[in-house]
mmCIF file of C-alpha atoms in Angstrom:
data_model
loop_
_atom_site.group_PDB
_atom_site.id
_atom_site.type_symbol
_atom_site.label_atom_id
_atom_site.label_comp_id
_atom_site.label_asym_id
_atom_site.label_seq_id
_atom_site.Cartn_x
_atom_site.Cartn_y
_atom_site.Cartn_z
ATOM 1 C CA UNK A 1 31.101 -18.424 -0.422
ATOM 2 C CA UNK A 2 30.594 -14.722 -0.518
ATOM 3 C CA UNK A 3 30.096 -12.565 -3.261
ATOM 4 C CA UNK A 4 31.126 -8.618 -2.763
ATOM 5 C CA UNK A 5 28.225 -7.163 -4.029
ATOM 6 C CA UNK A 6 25.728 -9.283 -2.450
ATOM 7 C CA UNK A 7 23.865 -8.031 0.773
ATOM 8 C CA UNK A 8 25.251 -9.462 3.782
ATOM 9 C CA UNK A 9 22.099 -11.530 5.845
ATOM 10 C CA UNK A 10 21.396 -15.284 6.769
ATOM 11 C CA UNK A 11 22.789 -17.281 4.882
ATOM 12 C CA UNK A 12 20.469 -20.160 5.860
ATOM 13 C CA UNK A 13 16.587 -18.863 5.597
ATOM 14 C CA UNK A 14 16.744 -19.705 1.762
ATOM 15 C CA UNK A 15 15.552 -16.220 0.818
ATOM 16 C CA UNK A 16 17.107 -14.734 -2.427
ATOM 17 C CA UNK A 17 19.621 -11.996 -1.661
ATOM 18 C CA UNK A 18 19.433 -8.950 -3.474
ATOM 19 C CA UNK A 19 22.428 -7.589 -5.317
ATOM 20 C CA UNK A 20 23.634 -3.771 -3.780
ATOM 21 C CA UNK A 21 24.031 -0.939 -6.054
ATOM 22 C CA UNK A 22 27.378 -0.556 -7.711
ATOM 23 C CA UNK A 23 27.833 3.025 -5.325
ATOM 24 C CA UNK A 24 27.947 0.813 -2.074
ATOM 25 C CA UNK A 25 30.129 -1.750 -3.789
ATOM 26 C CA UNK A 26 32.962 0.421 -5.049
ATOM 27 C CA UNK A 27 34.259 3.265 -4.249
ATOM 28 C CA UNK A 28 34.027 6.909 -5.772
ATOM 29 C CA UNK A 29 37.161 7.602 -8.617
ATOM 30 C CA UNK A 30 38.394 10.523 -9.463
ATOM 31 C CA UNK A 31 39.919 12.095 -12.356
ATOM 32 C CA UNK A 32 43.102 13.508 -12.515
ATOM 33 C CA UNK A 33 43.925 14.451 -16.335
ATOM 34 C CA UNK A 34 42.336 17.775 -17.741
ATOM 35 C CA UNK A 35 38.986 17.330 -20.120
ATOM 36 C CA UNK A 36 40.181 16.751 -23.668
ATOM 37 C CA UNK A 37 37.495 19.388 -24.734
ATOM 38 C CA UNK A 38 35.915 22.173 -23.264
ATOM 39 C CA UNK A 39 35.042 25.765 -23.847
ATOM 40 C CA UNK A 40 37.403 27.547 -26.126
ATOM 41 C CA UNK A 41 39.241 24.312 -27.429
ATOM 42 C CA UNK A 42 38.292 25.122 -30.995
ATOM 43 C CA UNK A 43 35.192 23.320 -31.324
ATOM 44 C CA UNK A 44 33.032 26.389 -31.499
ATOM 45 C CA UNK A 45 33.639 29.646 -32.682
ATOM 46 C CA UNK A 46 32.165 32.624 -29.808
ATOM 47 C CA UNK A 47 29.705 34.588 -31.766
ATOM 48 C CA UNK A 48 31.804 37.983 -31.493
ATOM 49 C CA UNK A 49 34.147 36.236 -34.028
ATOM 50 C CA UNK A 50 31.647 35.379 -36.639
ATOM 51 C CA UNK A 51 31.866 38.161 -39.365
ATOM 52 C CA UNK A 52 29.737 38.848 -42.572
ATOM 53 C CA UNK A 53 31.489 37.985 -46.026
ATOM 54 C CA UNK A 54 31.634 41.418 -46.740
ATOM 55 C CA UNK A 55 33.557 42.485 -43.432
ATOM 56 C CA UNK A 56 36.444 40.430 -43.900
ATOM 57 C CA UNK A 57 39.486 41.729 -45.263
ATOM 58 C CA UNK A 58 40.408 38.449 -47.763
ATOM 59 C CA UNK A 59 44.306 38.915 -47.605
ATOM 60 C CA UNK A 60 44.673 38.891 -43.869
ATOM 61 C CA UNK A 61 46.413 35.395 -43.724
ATOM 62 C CA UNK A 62 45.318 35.033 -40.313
ATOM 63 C CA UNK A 63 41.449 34.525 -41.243
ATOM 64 C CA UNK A 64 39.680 31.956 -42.063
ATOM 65 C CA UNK A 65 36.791 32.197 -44.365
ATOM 66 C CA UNK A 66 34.080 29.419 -45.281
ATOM 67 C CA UNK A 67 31.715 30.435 -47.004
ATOM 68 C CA UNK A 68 28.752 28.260 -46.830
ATOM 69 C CA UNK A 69 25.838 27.745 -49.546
ATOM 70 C CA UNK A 70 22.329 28.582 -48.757
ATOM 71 C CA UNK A 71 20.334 25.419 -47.536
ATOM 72 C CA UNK A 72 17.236 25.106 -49.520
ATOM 73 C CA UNK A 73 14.777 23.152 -47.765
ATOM 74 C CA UNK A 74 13.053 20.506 -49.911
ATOM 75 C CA UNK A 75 9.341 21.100 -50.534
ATOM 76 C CA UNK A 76 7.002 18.081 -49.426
ATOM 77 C CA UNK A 77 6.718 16.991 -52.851
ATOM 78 C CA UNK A 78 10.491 17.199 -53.753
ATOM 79 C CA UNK A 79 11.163 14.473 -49.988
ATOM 80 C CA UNK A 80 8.485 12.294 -51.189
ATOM 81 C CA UNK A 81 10.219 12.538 -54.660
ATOM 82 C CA UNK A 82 13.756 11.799 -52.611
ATOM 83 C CA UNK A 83 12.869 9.420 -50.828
ATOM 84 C CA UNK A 84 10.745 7.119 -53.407
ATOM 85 C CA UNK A 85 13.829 7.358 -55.613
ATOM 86 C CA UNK A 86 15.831 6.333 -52.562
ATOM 87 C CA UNK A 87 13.977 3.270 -51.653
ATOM 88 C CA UNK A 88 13.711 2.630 -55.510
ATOM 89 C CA UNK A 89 16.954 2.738 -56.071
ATOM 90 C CA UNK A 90 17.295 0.150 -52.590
ATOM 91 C CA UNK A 91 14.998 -2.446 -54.411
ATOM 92 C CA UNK A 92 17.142 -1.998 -57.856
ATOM 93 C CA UNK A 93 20.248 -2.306 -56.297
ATOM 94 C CA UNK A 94 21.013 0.777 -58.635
ATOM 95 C CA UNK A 95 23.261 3.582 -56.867
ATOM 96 C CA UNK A 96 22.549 5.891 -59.193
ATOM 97 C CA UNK A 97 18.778 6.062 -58.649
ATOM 98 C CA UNK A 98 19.522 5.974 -54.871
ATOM 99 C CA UNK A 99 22.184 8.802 -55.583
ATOM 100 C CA UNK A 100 19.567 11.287 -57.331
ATOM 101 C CA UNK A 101 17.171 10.700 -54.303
ATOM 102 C CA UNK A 102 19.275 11.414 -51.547
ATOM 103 C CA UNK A 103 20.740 14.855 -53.427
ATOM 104 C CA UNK A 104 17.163 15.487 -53.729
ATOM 105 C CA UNK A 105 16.229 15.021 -50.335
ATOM 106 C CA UNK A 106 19.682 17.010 -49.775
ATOM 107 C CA UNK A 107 18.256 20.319 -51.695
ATOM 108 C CA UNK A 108 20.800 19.824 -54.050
ATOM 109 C CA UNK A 109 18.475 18.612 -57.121
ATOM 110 C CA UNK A 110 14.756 19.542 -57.434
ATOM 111 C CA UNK A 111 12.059 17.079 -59.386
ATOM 112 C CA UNK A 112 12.689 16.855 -62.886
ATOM 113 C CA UNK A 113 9.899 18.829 -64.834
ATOM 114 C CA UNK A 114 7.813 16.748 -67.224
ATOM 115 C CA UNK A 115 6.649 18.281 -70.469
ATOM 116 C CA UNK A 116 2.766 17.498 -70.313
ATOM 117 C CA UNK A 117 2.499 16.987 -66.341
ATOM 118 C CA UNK A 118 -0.807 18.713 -65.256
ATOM 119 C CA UNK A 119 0.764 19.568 -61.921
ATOM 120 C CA UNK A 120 2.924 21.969 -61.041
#
């Protein structure tokens, strides 16, 4: 019996053959259909399109406008916050806890402030 991809050699002197890479096995393919993406399928916008808010005429129907909200990065002490209310919420089983963490951890919610709370 002979397998394909096993290195031809004596069959007889009980040594173990050694498998041959898949590129002397089969053959190279080739690929006749066009890539599904590439550059200038829509997936990217070139950076002489991108315009400032305030250079856009609004009524051109042709134009596109998303305007995006300014990330605020969460302090170190707002993720620890986030992410104890997170695993909190984990333990609970209460989504809502788990909720609150991950908008803080988001930037969407900061800490709430305690009245009292000698830190700042």
């Amino acid at each position: 019996m002979s397998l394909p991809n096993v290195a031809s050699g004596p069959e007889l002197t009980g040594k173990e053959q050694l498998p041959q890479p898949p590129s002397h096995v089969a053959g190279p393919t080739t690929v006749t259909t066009a890539p599904q993406q590439g550059p200038g399928s829509g997936y990217e916008v070139p950076l002489d399109q991108i315009r400032k808010p305030e250079e856009v005429n609004r009524d051109d129907p042709n134009i596109r406008v998303v305007e995006l909200p300014p990330r605020r990065e969460p302090s170190f002490k707002e993720k620890v916050y986030g992410y104890a209310r997170v695993i909190r919420g984990s333990a609970l089983a209460d989504p809502n806890i788990k909720e609150q963490g991950q908008r803080v951890l988001r930037g969407e919610e900061t800490i709430p402030r305690h009245r009292g709370s000698a830190s700042g």
